[in-house]
Amino acid sequence: MRLLLDTLVLLCRQSEERIQFSPRLSFFHGEMSTGKSTIAELLDYCLGGGLQKTPAVQSELVGVQLQAVTGDVSLLIERNPSTSSSVELTWEGDGEVGRENLPIAAGERPAVGDDIYNYSDFLLRHLGSPLLKVRKRKGDPDSALQRLSFRDFYKFCYLDQPDLDSSFFLLEQPIRMEKSKDVLRYVLGFHSDRLNELQNDLSEVRQTQRTMRETAKQLDEFLQRYGFNSKDQIGFEIDRLNDEEEALEVEIEDQGKVGLPASTVAEEDQLLVNGLTVAIASKTDAVSEIGQRLNEQESLIAEFIAMKFKLVRSSTASELLKGAEFQACPACGTEVAPKSDGVHCVLCRSDLDTAPGGFEGGSAVMERDLSDRIDDLKRSVQRLKRSHEKRRTELGELTKARTEAQTRVDSARKQVESEYMRRARKLEARRGAIKERRSLLMRIRGMPGEVEAKLLEADQLSAKIAELERDIQTEQSRFEEGRSNVRALERNFHLLLRAIHFPEIKEDDKVFLNQRTWFPYIHPKGNEALAWTFSDAGSGGKMVLFKICFALALHLTAAQRDLPIPRILVVDSPMKNITPDINPEIFQHFYRELYRLLQSDLKAWQCIVIDQTYFEPPEDFADHAQRLLTKSDPQHPPLISYYHGH
């Protein structure tokens, strides 16, 4: 999987910055904030990653180009910061020349040829790697397949500064760790083309089986909702419709013989109008009678109130004139007899035996009696008013109903078509509905059988699934070469840790690669109970060295055993958290071992190193380049030569 980076070009607002890479070793070093890490980040960006928007990049970068070689194909990769979803790619080689705007994410249709759906597919294809698909969830045999992308491989080739001491190739991240595991399985020989094909076939057969069963389930639920989920039910419904159609035919024939029905809809409405008219008249009389009684009682209340006032005045007059002796009539002035005969009134000469005797002593009782009668009448008036209002409301409803019925009568009388024809049409419409319903039932009569056939066919696929699972197990049992690669990786990792003088790593310590988690563990003196790994290393510097050594061991094993991994290694700040002047031994031994590997087993690899301090390769190290980046030395400018903002 040859990947050779040649030139990185930064198109800036005021300049064009060009970074030339050596095919063997390129070392970038110098001061902080001069753009060293930005070189690796822009390489990652050109290879499909995201853009790290530092202040300099955000304010000055207009575009970026990368000239590279994949296999025997020369590439010109162009990206624009304003477009994050695609890569402009121009290629030449293998007898073909092309230019395409390839999407980062795969779409539904191929972008190039028949099987290249995105930028990652293009890179993998020209690196000589098959387009692999793996299960999204390993513990779920029904899980959908997903692609392994170039980015999944590149995380083992680009060791970026932020993740050097915080993440071990994303193997600790629950969502993203499965792809890292899949890459290690493939690189180390635990994933073959045959296995990939079998897993694809198994996924397709399972998907077909799920589709059949889901289709049968939905069809059965639909038929069950309308009561047609069995042939017997459909047959029973067809027989019922046939019987109803026969009865309908008889009714149609009888209607033709008998003629018009005895009562039409208009006549029925007219009868309703007549009945409502009688009810309205009765209700009107009731309303009138209640109104009359209401008026009488209201008049009676007024009379009682007036009488009460008269009684009050009479009582007052009697009280005032009590004991008075009249010399003359107060009305006409006629002198009265000086003496009474005891039989007649002195004043009006009325018979005293028949006179009421005034209101002495009984006026209060009479006033209370009048008040009670007035209260009784008021309550009666309230009841009459409620009854009157209710009757008026009922009268209004009856009147409205009669108006509607009369409107129907008038409308029916205006229609030319007779009630006979309307009823005949109604019968014909029902007969048509019966025929349509029966036709539908005849068409779906075979559906219950189709449901059973689908389920039977889905069950038959279980045998095919079992066969494919056996083939997959057989193929996986052949991975003896993969197990041999794992043992070689364990040996190389231990040798590298010893070679760089990793703290507390002894010759009799053992390295164990857990093939479930794919974390390498150190067993001090072979004691598994004392095992530790990346997250247990303690200091940040040890975690950095642990991760870099594992990556070097993986690439060394790939070189020794011809394993499929891109032949490039980009390390940003291998001495992160390690001070060269305080830990000179580790600093020197690491770079000496790195240069030794690049001159021997990894001589076909391209290595790009970014660090603050430069370590000179040996004199016999051919074809290497180094660049110093500073803020103030014009001979060694920063990445963007004119920019000094941050």
XYZ file of C-alpha atoms in Angstrom:
646
model
C 0.000 0.000 0.000
C 2.375 2.625 -1.291
C 1.511 6.208 -0.362
C 4.189 8.794 -1.088
C 3.665 12.462 -0.238
C 5.632 14.812 -2.490
C 4.645 18.462 -2.063
C 2.218 20.409 0.102
C 1.214 23.838 -1.230
C -0.568 26.440 0.907
C -2.413 29.065 -1.114
C -2.485 32.082 1.208
C -3.808 35.591 0.772
C -0.346 37.114 0.271
C 1.871 34.167 -0.663
C 2.128 30.603 -1.878
C 3.944 28.419 0.638
C 5.512 25.185 -0.653
C 6.667 22.305 1.587
C 8.735 19.622 -0.113
C 8.816 16.166 1.491
C 11.664 13.681 1.245
C 10.642 10.182 0.136
C 12.396 8.771 3.223
C 12.549 11.201 6.151
C 11.289 14.777 6.596
C 11.983 16.458 9.949
C 10.258 19.751 10.878
C 11.417 21.438 14.063
C 11.641 24.841 15.713
C 9.783 27.286 17.889
C 6.211 27.089 19.113
C 3.397 28.664 17.021
C 5.387 28.589 13.791
C 3.136 26.100 11.994
C 4.942 22.785 12.545
C 1.830 20.851 13.622
C -0.191 22.635 10.953
C 1.852 20.792 8.306
C 0.657 17.410 9.618
C -2.883 18.712 10.106
C -3.054 19.981 6.503
C -1.753 16.630 5.238
C -4.539 14.990 7.213
C -6.992 17.531 5.776
C -5.904 16.714 2.208
C -6.364 13.009 2.954
C -9.998 13.483 3.997
C -9.787 14.821 7.546
C -11.242 17.977 9.033
C -9.564 21.352 8.927
C -7.998 22.536 12.182
C -8.805 26.246 12.090
C -5.925 27.899 13.898
C -5.927 31.719 13.803
C -3.356 31.730 10.974
C -5.236 29.133 8.914
C -8.576 30.795 9.514
C -7.411 34.267 8.502
C -4.865 33.520 5.743
C -5.495 30.147 4.089
C -7.392 30.278 0.790
C -6.728 26.746 -0.452
C -4.379 23.795 -0.105
C -2.886 21.343 -2.608
C -1.094 18.053 -2.087
C 0.923 16.215 -4.726
C 1.163 12.525 -3.887
C 1.525 9.067 -5.379
C -0.722 6.102 -4.566
C 0.587 2.899 -6.061
C 1.631 3.967 -9.566
C -0.922 6.811 -9.865
C 0.096 10.464 -9.436
C -2.454 12.601 -7.610
C -3.125 16.298 -7.272
C -5.419 16.770 -4.274
C -7.072 20.168 -3.836
C -9.265 21.348 -0.978
C -10.980 24.639 -0.309
C -11.715 25.678 3.299
C -15.115 26.947 2.208
C -16.125 23.444 1.046
C -15.936 20.682 3.638
C -17.900 17.905 1.934
C -15.758 17.139 -1.127
C -12.218 16.915 -2.520
C -11.102 18.039 -5.973
C -8.911 15.217 -7.324
C -6.843 15.003 -10.495
C -4.987 11.770 -11.308
C -2.710 10.320 -13.941
C -1.354 6.797 -14.296
C -2.221 3.232 -15.223
C -3.121 4.534 -18.655
C -5.848 6.841 -17.353
C -6.231 10.536 -16.667
C -9.142 11.986 -14.753
C -10.480 14.799 -12.671
C -13.413 14.503 -10.289
C -14.954 16.321 -7.351
C -15.246 13.341 -4.991
C -17.503 13.473 -1.922
C -16.108 12.718 1.523
C -19.228 10.735 2.457
C -20.397 7.949 0.173
C -23.575 8.621 -1.761
C -26.093 6.252 -3.282
C -24.443 6.218 -6.729
C -20.810 5.556 -7.703
C -18.699 8.665 -8.267
C -16.073 6.916 -10.430
C -16.571 3.612 -12.195
C -18.890 1.044 -10.685
C -17.648 0.744 -7.117
C -15.926 4.005 -6.096
C -18.495 5.981 -4.142
C -16.288 8.533 -2.397
C -12.756 9.850 -1.907
C -11.851 7.071 0.540
C -12.817 4.363 -1.956
C -10.579 5.992 -4.583
C -7.550 6.043 -2.261
C -8.042 2.457 -1.052
C -8.538 1.141 -4.573
C -5.307 2.755 -5.831
C -3.441 1.626 -2.716
C -4.332 -1.915 -3.699
C -6.769 -2.562 -0.890
C -10.193 -4.140 -1.428
C -13.230 -2.094 -0.408
C -13.999 -3.845 2.848
C -17.310 -4.023 4.643
C -17.573 -5.111 8.260
C -20.377 -5.493 10.763
C -21.268 -2.291 12.581
C -21.909 -4.161 15.837
C -19.777 -7.263 16.247
C -21.980 -8.859 18.891
C -25.061 -8.630 16.685
C -25.125 -11.130 13.788
C -27.973 -9.155 12.207
C -26.052 -5.871 12.295
C -25.762 -3.940 9.044
C -22.429 -3.765 7.231
C -20.355 -0.604 7.056
C -17.289 0.323 5.019
C -13.743 0.457 6.311
C -12.419 3.771 5.051
C -8.944 5.093 4.337
C -9.330 7.230 7.463
C -9.614 4.071 9.575
C -6.207 2.922 8.289
C -4.660 6.373 8.497
C -5.198 6.660 12.257
C -2.408 4.024 12.579
C -0.181 6.104 10.275
C -0.748 9.618 11.634
C 0.009 10.041 15.333
C -1.297 13.521 16.022
C -0.109 15.628 18.931
C -3.477 16.064 20.771
C -4.150 12.306 20.963
C -0.631 11.014 21.618
C -1.111 10.851 25.382
C -4.906 10.669 25.559
C -6.141 8.058 23.077
C -4.769 4.683 22.017
C -5.926 4.621 18.382
C -9.530 5.276 19.534
C -9.709 1.734 20.943
C -11.124 3.124 24.193
C -13.940 5.087 22.516
C -17.136 2.966 22.517
C -18.528 4.180 19.191
C -15.340 4.395 17.110
C -13.283 1.537 18.558
C -14.885 -1.174 16.388
C -13.375 0.223 13.204
C -9.925 0.395 14.787
C -10.319 -3.246 15.764
C -11.429 -4.117 12.227
C -8.328 -2.451 10.767
C -6.046 -4.455 13.090
C -7.901 -7.657 12.227
C -7.478 -6.987 8.540
C -3.833 -5.861 8.720
C -2.813 -8.795 10.931
C -4.561 -11.348 8.737
C -7.772 -12.076 10.612
C -9.927 -10.893 7.740
C -9.709 -12.458 4.291
C -11.408 -11.654 1.003
C -13.198 -14.985 1.260
C -14.355 -14.142 4.779
C -15.459 -10.705 3.636
C -17.428 -12.268 0.779
C -19.037 -14.806 3.094
C -19.973 -12.103 5.597
C -21.464 -9.984 2.804
C -23.465 -12.977 1.563
C -24.612 -13.729 5.105
C -25.696 -10.127 5.601
C -27.622 -10.136 2.310
C -29.366 -13.450 3.065
C -30.305 -12.256 6.543
C -31.599 -8.999 5.102
C -33.644 -10.953 2.533
C -35.045 -13.163 5.284
C -35.926 -10.137 7.438
C -37.590 -8.472 4.450
C -39.669 -11.579 3.697
C -40.793 -11.961 7.278
C -41.547 -8.264 7.647
C -43.528 -8.293 4.395
C -45.487 -11.339 5.516
C -46.112 -9.745 8.924
C -47.376 -6.479 7.444
C -49.571 -8.318 4.927
C -51.011 -10.525 7.653
C -51.698 -7.502 9.889
C -53.441 -5.744 6.982
C -55.617 -8.772 6.232
C -56.336 -9.344 9.924
C -57.397 -5.707 10.359
C -60.173 -6.264 7.804
C -60.884 -9.845 8.822
C -59.324 -11.478 5.752
C -56.329 -13.281 7.213
C -57.662 -16.750 6.282
C -59.108 -18.319 3.144
C -62.166 -19.532 5.069
C -63.026 -15.999 6.204
C -62.727 -14.654 2.663
C -64.831 -17.531 1.299
C -67.488 -16.911 3.946
C -67.575 -13.193 3.049
C -67.942 -14.005 -0.673
C -70.869 -16.372 0.046
C -72.544 -13.691 2.182
C -72.217 -11.151 -0.638
C -73.684 -13.646 -3.125
C -76.704 -14.170 -0.863
C -77.159 -10.434 -0.447
C -76.948 -9.908 -4.212
C -79.631 -12.532 -4.832
C -81.954 -10.874 -2.313
C -81.227 -7.513 -3.944
C -82.099 -8.864 -7.384
C -85.452 -10.069 -6.043
C -86.126 -6.648 -4.465
C -85.322 -4.873 -7.744
C -87.688 -7.154 -9.690
C -90.464 -6.751 -7.104
C -90.104 -2.989 -7.189
C -90.643 -3.000 -10.949
C -93.812 -5.010 -10.538
C -95.303 -3.149 -7.604
C -94.552 0.366 -8.889
C -94.142 3.395 -6.767
C -93.885 2.876 -3.031
C -96.847 3.723 -0.876
C -95.044 6.579 0.766
C -92.485 8.848 -0.820
C -89.845 10.812 0.961
C -91.716 14.067 0.210
C -94.949 12.644 1.689
C -93.106 11.544 4.770
C -91.734 15.070 5.172
C -95.227 16.500 4.624
C -96.568 14.280 7.398
C -93.770 15.588 9.551
C -94.717 19.167 8.639
C -98.342 18.509 9.550
C -97.391 16.979 12.851
C -95.112 19.890 13.610
C -97.862 22.352 12.724
C -100.188 20.723 15.250
C -97.439 20.735 17.835
C -96.681 24.397 17.109
C -100.358 25.343 17.516
C -100.539 23.481 20.807
C -97.315 25.040 21.951
C -98.530 28.498 20.885
C -101.717 28.069 22.927
C -99.668 27.012 25.909
C -97.383 30.024 25.528
C -100.424 32.315 25.219
C -102.156 30.785 28.225
C -99.021 31.065 30.359
C -98.573 34.676 29.215
C -102.156 35.475 30.174
C -101.758 33.925 33.618
C -98.486 35.781 34.002
C -100.183 39.103 33.231
C -103.043 38.342 35.633
C -100.728 37.501 38.489
C -98.537 40.554 37.817
C -101.731 42.721 37.904
C -102.838 41.031 41.099
C -99.437 41.759 42.654
C -99.893 45.433 41.755
C -103.401 45.488 43.296
C -102.170 43.859 46.506
C -99.360 46.366 46.752
C -101.871 49.246 46.292
C -104.209 47.699 48.868
C -101.312 47.445 51.291
C -100.649 51.152 50.889
C -104.414 51.906 51.423
C -104.438 49.749 54.523
C -101.423 51.588 55.895
C -103.055 54.982 55.250
C -106.439 53.861 56.720
C -104.756 52.580 59.853
C -102.913 55.871 60.216
C -106.166 57.902 59.810
C -108.060 55.736 62.282
C -105.283 56.168 64.784
C -105.271 59.932 64.346
C -109.098 60.340 64.587
C -109.523 57.885 67.408
C -111.619 59.528 70.166
C -112.357 62.644 68.132
C -115.834 64.274 68.510
C -117.141 65.674 65.267
C -119.303 68.855 65.262
C -119.656 68.753 61.458
C -118.968 66.344 58.635
C -115.367 66.795 57.462
C -116.482 66.191 53.869
C -119.517 68.532 53.453
C -119.648 70.577 56.657
C -123.136 69.446 57.723
C -123.629 69.573 61.418
C -123.880 66.194 63.042
C -126.394 65.219 65.661
C -125.085 66.123 69.033
C -125.880 62.739 70.405
C -125.743 59.281 69.035
C -128.613 56.910 69.344
C -126.139 54.041 69.740
C -127.431 52.310 66.658
C -126.073 54.480 63.882
C -122.740 56.176 63.254
C -122.705 59.787 64.418
C -120.884 60.870 61.278
C -122.156 58.713 58.352
C -125.336 57.312 60.013
C -124.352 53.761 59.012
C -125.656 50.787 60.919
C -123.065 50.017 63.573
C -124.021 46.334 63.696
C -122.953 45.815 60.070
C -119.907 48.191 60.098
C -116.477 46.598 60.129
C -115.487 48.627 63.065
C -112.374 50.217 61.487
C -108.955 48.669 61.563
C -108.315 48.901 65.247
C -106.058 46.138 66.427
C -106.087 44.120 63.100
C -104.154 46.287 60.643
C -100.760 44.641 61.264
C -102.169 41.167 60.654
C -103.780 42.298 57.424
C -100.502 43.916 56.256
C -98.558 40.704 56.981
C -101.175 38.668 55.141
C -100.930 40.958 52.097
C -97.111 40.697 52.128
C -97.295 36.890 52.176
C -99.754 36.884 49.301
C -97.482 39.233 47.309
C -94.453 36.942 47.932
C -96.438 33.894 46.850
C -97.520 35.634 43.684
C -93.920 36.702 42.896
C -92.699 33.120 43.208
C -95.523 31.986 41.006
C -94.627 34.676 38.466
C -91.001 33.460 38.409
C -92.158 29.905 37.774
C -94.482 31.084 35.060
C -91.677 33.120 33.440
C -89.369 30.076 33.372
C -92.114 27.944 31.953
C -92.992 30.673 29.468
C -89.356 30.975 28.290
C -89.027 27.189 27.963
C -92.222 26.940 25.936
C -91.069 29.790 23.699
C -87.715 28.017 23.089
C -89.508 24.784 22.267
C -91.819 26.702 20.004
C -88.794 28.202 18.189
C -87.258 24.730 17.702
C -90.522 23.338 16.413
C -90.854 26.267 14.049
C -87.295 25.744 12.760
C -87.879 22.017 12.292
C -91.090 22.702 10.403
C -89.289 25.232 8.192
C -86.576 22.678 7.347
C -89.100 19.958 6.668
C -91.143 22.332 4.539
C -87.983 23.228 2.594
C -87.362 19.554 1.892
C -90.943 19.105 0.840
C -90.707 22.070 -1.517
C -87.384 20.829 -2.903
C -88.690 17.304 -3.398
C -91.736 18.609 -5.187
C -89.544 20.571 -7.586
C -87.538 17.525 -8.609
C -88.590 15.812 -11.766
C -87.135 12.426 -10.852
C -89.520 10.343 -8.823
C -88.868 8.636 -5.552
C -89.198 5.395 -7.403
C -86.168 6.193 -9.535
C -84.187 7.325 -6.513
C -84.816 4.088 -4.714
C -84.084 2.121 -7.832
C -80.756 3.949 -8.159
C -79.985 3.224 -4.539
C -80.557 -0.485 -5.085
C -78.375 -0.443 -8.199
C -75.595 1.362 -6.319
C -75.700 -1.268 -3.605
C -75.540 -4.016 -6.237
C -72.490 -2.329 -7.794
C -70.823 -2.078 -4.367
C -71.436 -5.784 -3.803
C -69.837 -6.663 -7.140
C -66.821 -4.444 -6.428
C -66.392 -5.901 -2.964
C -66.638 -9.441 -4.312
C -64.089 -8.634 -7.024
C -61.680 -7.346 -4.356
C -62.173 -10.489 -2.265
C -61.521 -12.663 -5.282
C -58.239 -10.817 -5.882
C -57.041 -11.091 -2.278
C -58.229 -14.659 -1.833
C -54.698 -15.867 -2.553
C -53.009 -13.430 -0.142
C -53.214 -15.613 2.996
C -51.541 -18.344 0.988
C -48.910 -15.834 -0.141
C -48.215 -14.949 3.503
C -47.690 -18.607 4.323
C -45.473 -19.020 1.246
C -43.326 -16.017 2.253
C -42.892 -17.366 5.775
C -42.017 -20.811 4.415
C -39.491 -19.291 2.021
C -37.987 -17.233 4.862
C -37.699 -20.391 6.986
C -35.932 -22.165 4.125
C -33.310 -19.371 4.107
C -32.361 -20.376 7.664
C -30.601 -23.399 6.192
C -28.604 -21.112 3.881
C -27.742 -18.864 6.842
C -26.545 -21.845 8.888
C -24.397 -22.994 5.957
C -22.799 -19.555 5.579
C -22.146 -19.358 9.340
C -20.370 -22.734 9.171
C -18.277 -21.507 6.224
C -17.365 -18.349 8.156
C -16.303 -20.397 11.174
C -14.247 -22.645 8.910
C -12.596 -19.625 7.281
C -11.840 -18.052 10.653
C -10.271 -21.294 11.860
C -7.690 -20.935 9.075
C -6.229 -17.762 10.578
C -3.076 -19.438 11.819
C -1.100 -16.912 9.783
C -2.893 -14.132 11.640
C -1.971 -15.640 14.988
C 1.631 -15.834 13.817
C 1.466 -12.131 12.878
C 0.180 -11.298 16.346
C 3.089 -13.129 17.955
C 5.504 -11.222 15.687
C 3.859 -7.915 16.656
C 4.185 -8.783 20.350
C 7.909 -9.559 19.892
C 8.574 -6.388 17.895
C 6.725 -4.225 20.414
C 8.788 -5.626 23.273
C 12.045 -5.178 21.326
C 11.211 -1.555 20.501
C 10.332 -0.719 24.101
C 13.661 -2.168 25.154
C 15.552 -0.433 22.343
C 14.364 3.074 23.287
C 14.996 2.327 26.969
C 11.336 2.612 27.955
C 11.307 2.927 31.750
C 11.005 -0.314 33.725
C 10.742 -2.645 30.708
C 12.897 -5.715 31.390
C 14.120 -8.439 29.105
C 12.049 -11.092 30.892
C 8.833 -9.022 30.640
C 6.208 -10.332 28.247
C 3.911 -8.504 25.820
C 0.405 -9.859 25.315
C -1.964 -8.502 22.630
C -5.577 -9.040 23.730
C -7.367 -10.084 20.536
C -10.738 -9.052 21.943
C -9.860 -5.464 22.909
C -6.661 -5.267 20.793
C -4.847 -3.496 23.621
C -1.231 -4.602 24.216
C -0.484 -5.501 27.835
C 2.864 -5.704 29.595
C 3.226 -8.711 31.936
C 6.161 -7.930 34.262
C 8.336 -11.073 34.346
C 5.424 -12.877 32.692
C 3.089 -12.233 35.664
C -0.381 -11.725 34.194
C -1.746 -10.460 37.528
C 0.514 -7.383 37.275
C -0.484 -6.584 33.690
C -0.627 -2.922 32.606
C -1.300 -1.091 29.341
C -1.465 2.382 27.748
C -3.885 3.873 30.265
C -1.801 2.545 33.176
C 1.514 3.954 31.951
C 1.365 6.780 34.479
C 3.100 9.812 33.018
C 2.116 11.502 29.780
C 5.603 10.971 28.338
C 5.401 7.210 28.874
C 1.966 7.099 27.238
C 3.369 8.931 24.201
C 6.291 6.510 23.838
C 4.004 3.510 24.421
C 1.702 4.553 21.580
C 4.511 5.464 19.154
C 6.323 2.195 19.801
C 3.163 0.202 19.154
C 2.659 2.032 15.843
C 6.299 1.412 14.905
C 5.942 -2.244 15.873
C 2.807 -2.554 13.723
C 4.561 -0.999 10.700
C 7.698 -3.088 11.357
C 5.607 -6.274 11.444
C 3.814 -5.171 8.260
C 7.176 -4.624 6.539
C 8.558 -7.979 7.696
C 5.467 -10.007 6.806
C 4.111 -7.953 3.890
C 0.920 -6.872 5.666
C -1.513 -4.347 4.101
C -1.032 -0.909 5.674
C -0.128 2.446 4.027
C 3.675 2.824 3.963
C 3.794 6.166 5.674
C 4.248 7.296 9.249
C 3.564 10.858 10.421
C 4.469 11.563 14.060
C 3.692 14.975 15.547
C 5.857 15.646 18.630
C 7.253 12.242 19.687
C 8.954 14.015 22.576
C 5.672 15.477 23.846
C 5.847 15.571 27.657
C 9.505 14.476 27.416
C 12.305 17.018 27.871
C 15.381 16.163 25.758
C 17.797 17.862 28.161
C 16.344 16.087 31.211
C 15.733 12.721 29.507
C 18.577 12.701 26.953
C 18.916 8.925 27.052
C 15.325 8.285 25.971
C 15.514 11.119 23.408
C 18.674 9.751 21.782
C 17.706 6.073 21.902
C 14.272 6.772 20.389
C 15.602 8.645 17.359
C 18.509 6.239 16.856
C 16.075 3.318 16.821
C 13.699 5.180 14.491
C 16.524 5.962 12.044
C 17.785 2.378 12.249
C 14.366 1.047 11.302
C 14.028 3.551 8.432
C 17.385 2.348 7.098
C 16.523 -1.332 7.419
C 13.077 -2.899 7.660
C 11.176 0.360 7.004
C 13.325 1.540 4.097
C 10.236 1.493 1.842
C 8.361 3.741 4.283
C 8.086 7.531 4.225
C 8.402 9.148 7.650
C 7.484 12.706 8.615
C 8.541 13.836 12.086
C 7.542 17.068 13.822
C 9.281 18.014 17.057
C 10.806 20.988 18.836
C 14.345 19.626 18.895
C 16.115 18.226 15.853
C 18.129 15.020 16.134
C 20.587 14.571 13.289
C 20.342 11.247 11.403
C 23.552 9.260 10.923
C 25.840 10.273 8.079
C 24.993 7.221 6.002
C 21.245 8.043 6.132
C 20.487 8.912 2.531
C 17.698 11.109 1.211
C 16.391 13.026 4.203
C 15.352 16.648 4.716
C 14.888 18.941 7.662
C 13.405 22.413 8.074
C 13.712 24.829 10.957
C 10.736 27.137 11.564
C 11.167 30.318 13.627
C 9.259 33.537 14.181
C 12.113 36.036 13.785
C 14.811 34.514 11.567
C 14.187 35.410 7.879
C 16.380 32.485 6.852
C 14.012 30.105 8.680
C 10.526 31.623 8.401
C 7.324 30.158 9.848
C 5.001 28.056 7.746
C 3.180 31.168 6.443
C 6.235 33.328 5.946
C 4.629 36.763 6.250
C 2.247 35.909 9.131
C 3.293 36.915 12.671
C -0.112 37.370 14.310
C 0.057 34.521 16.826
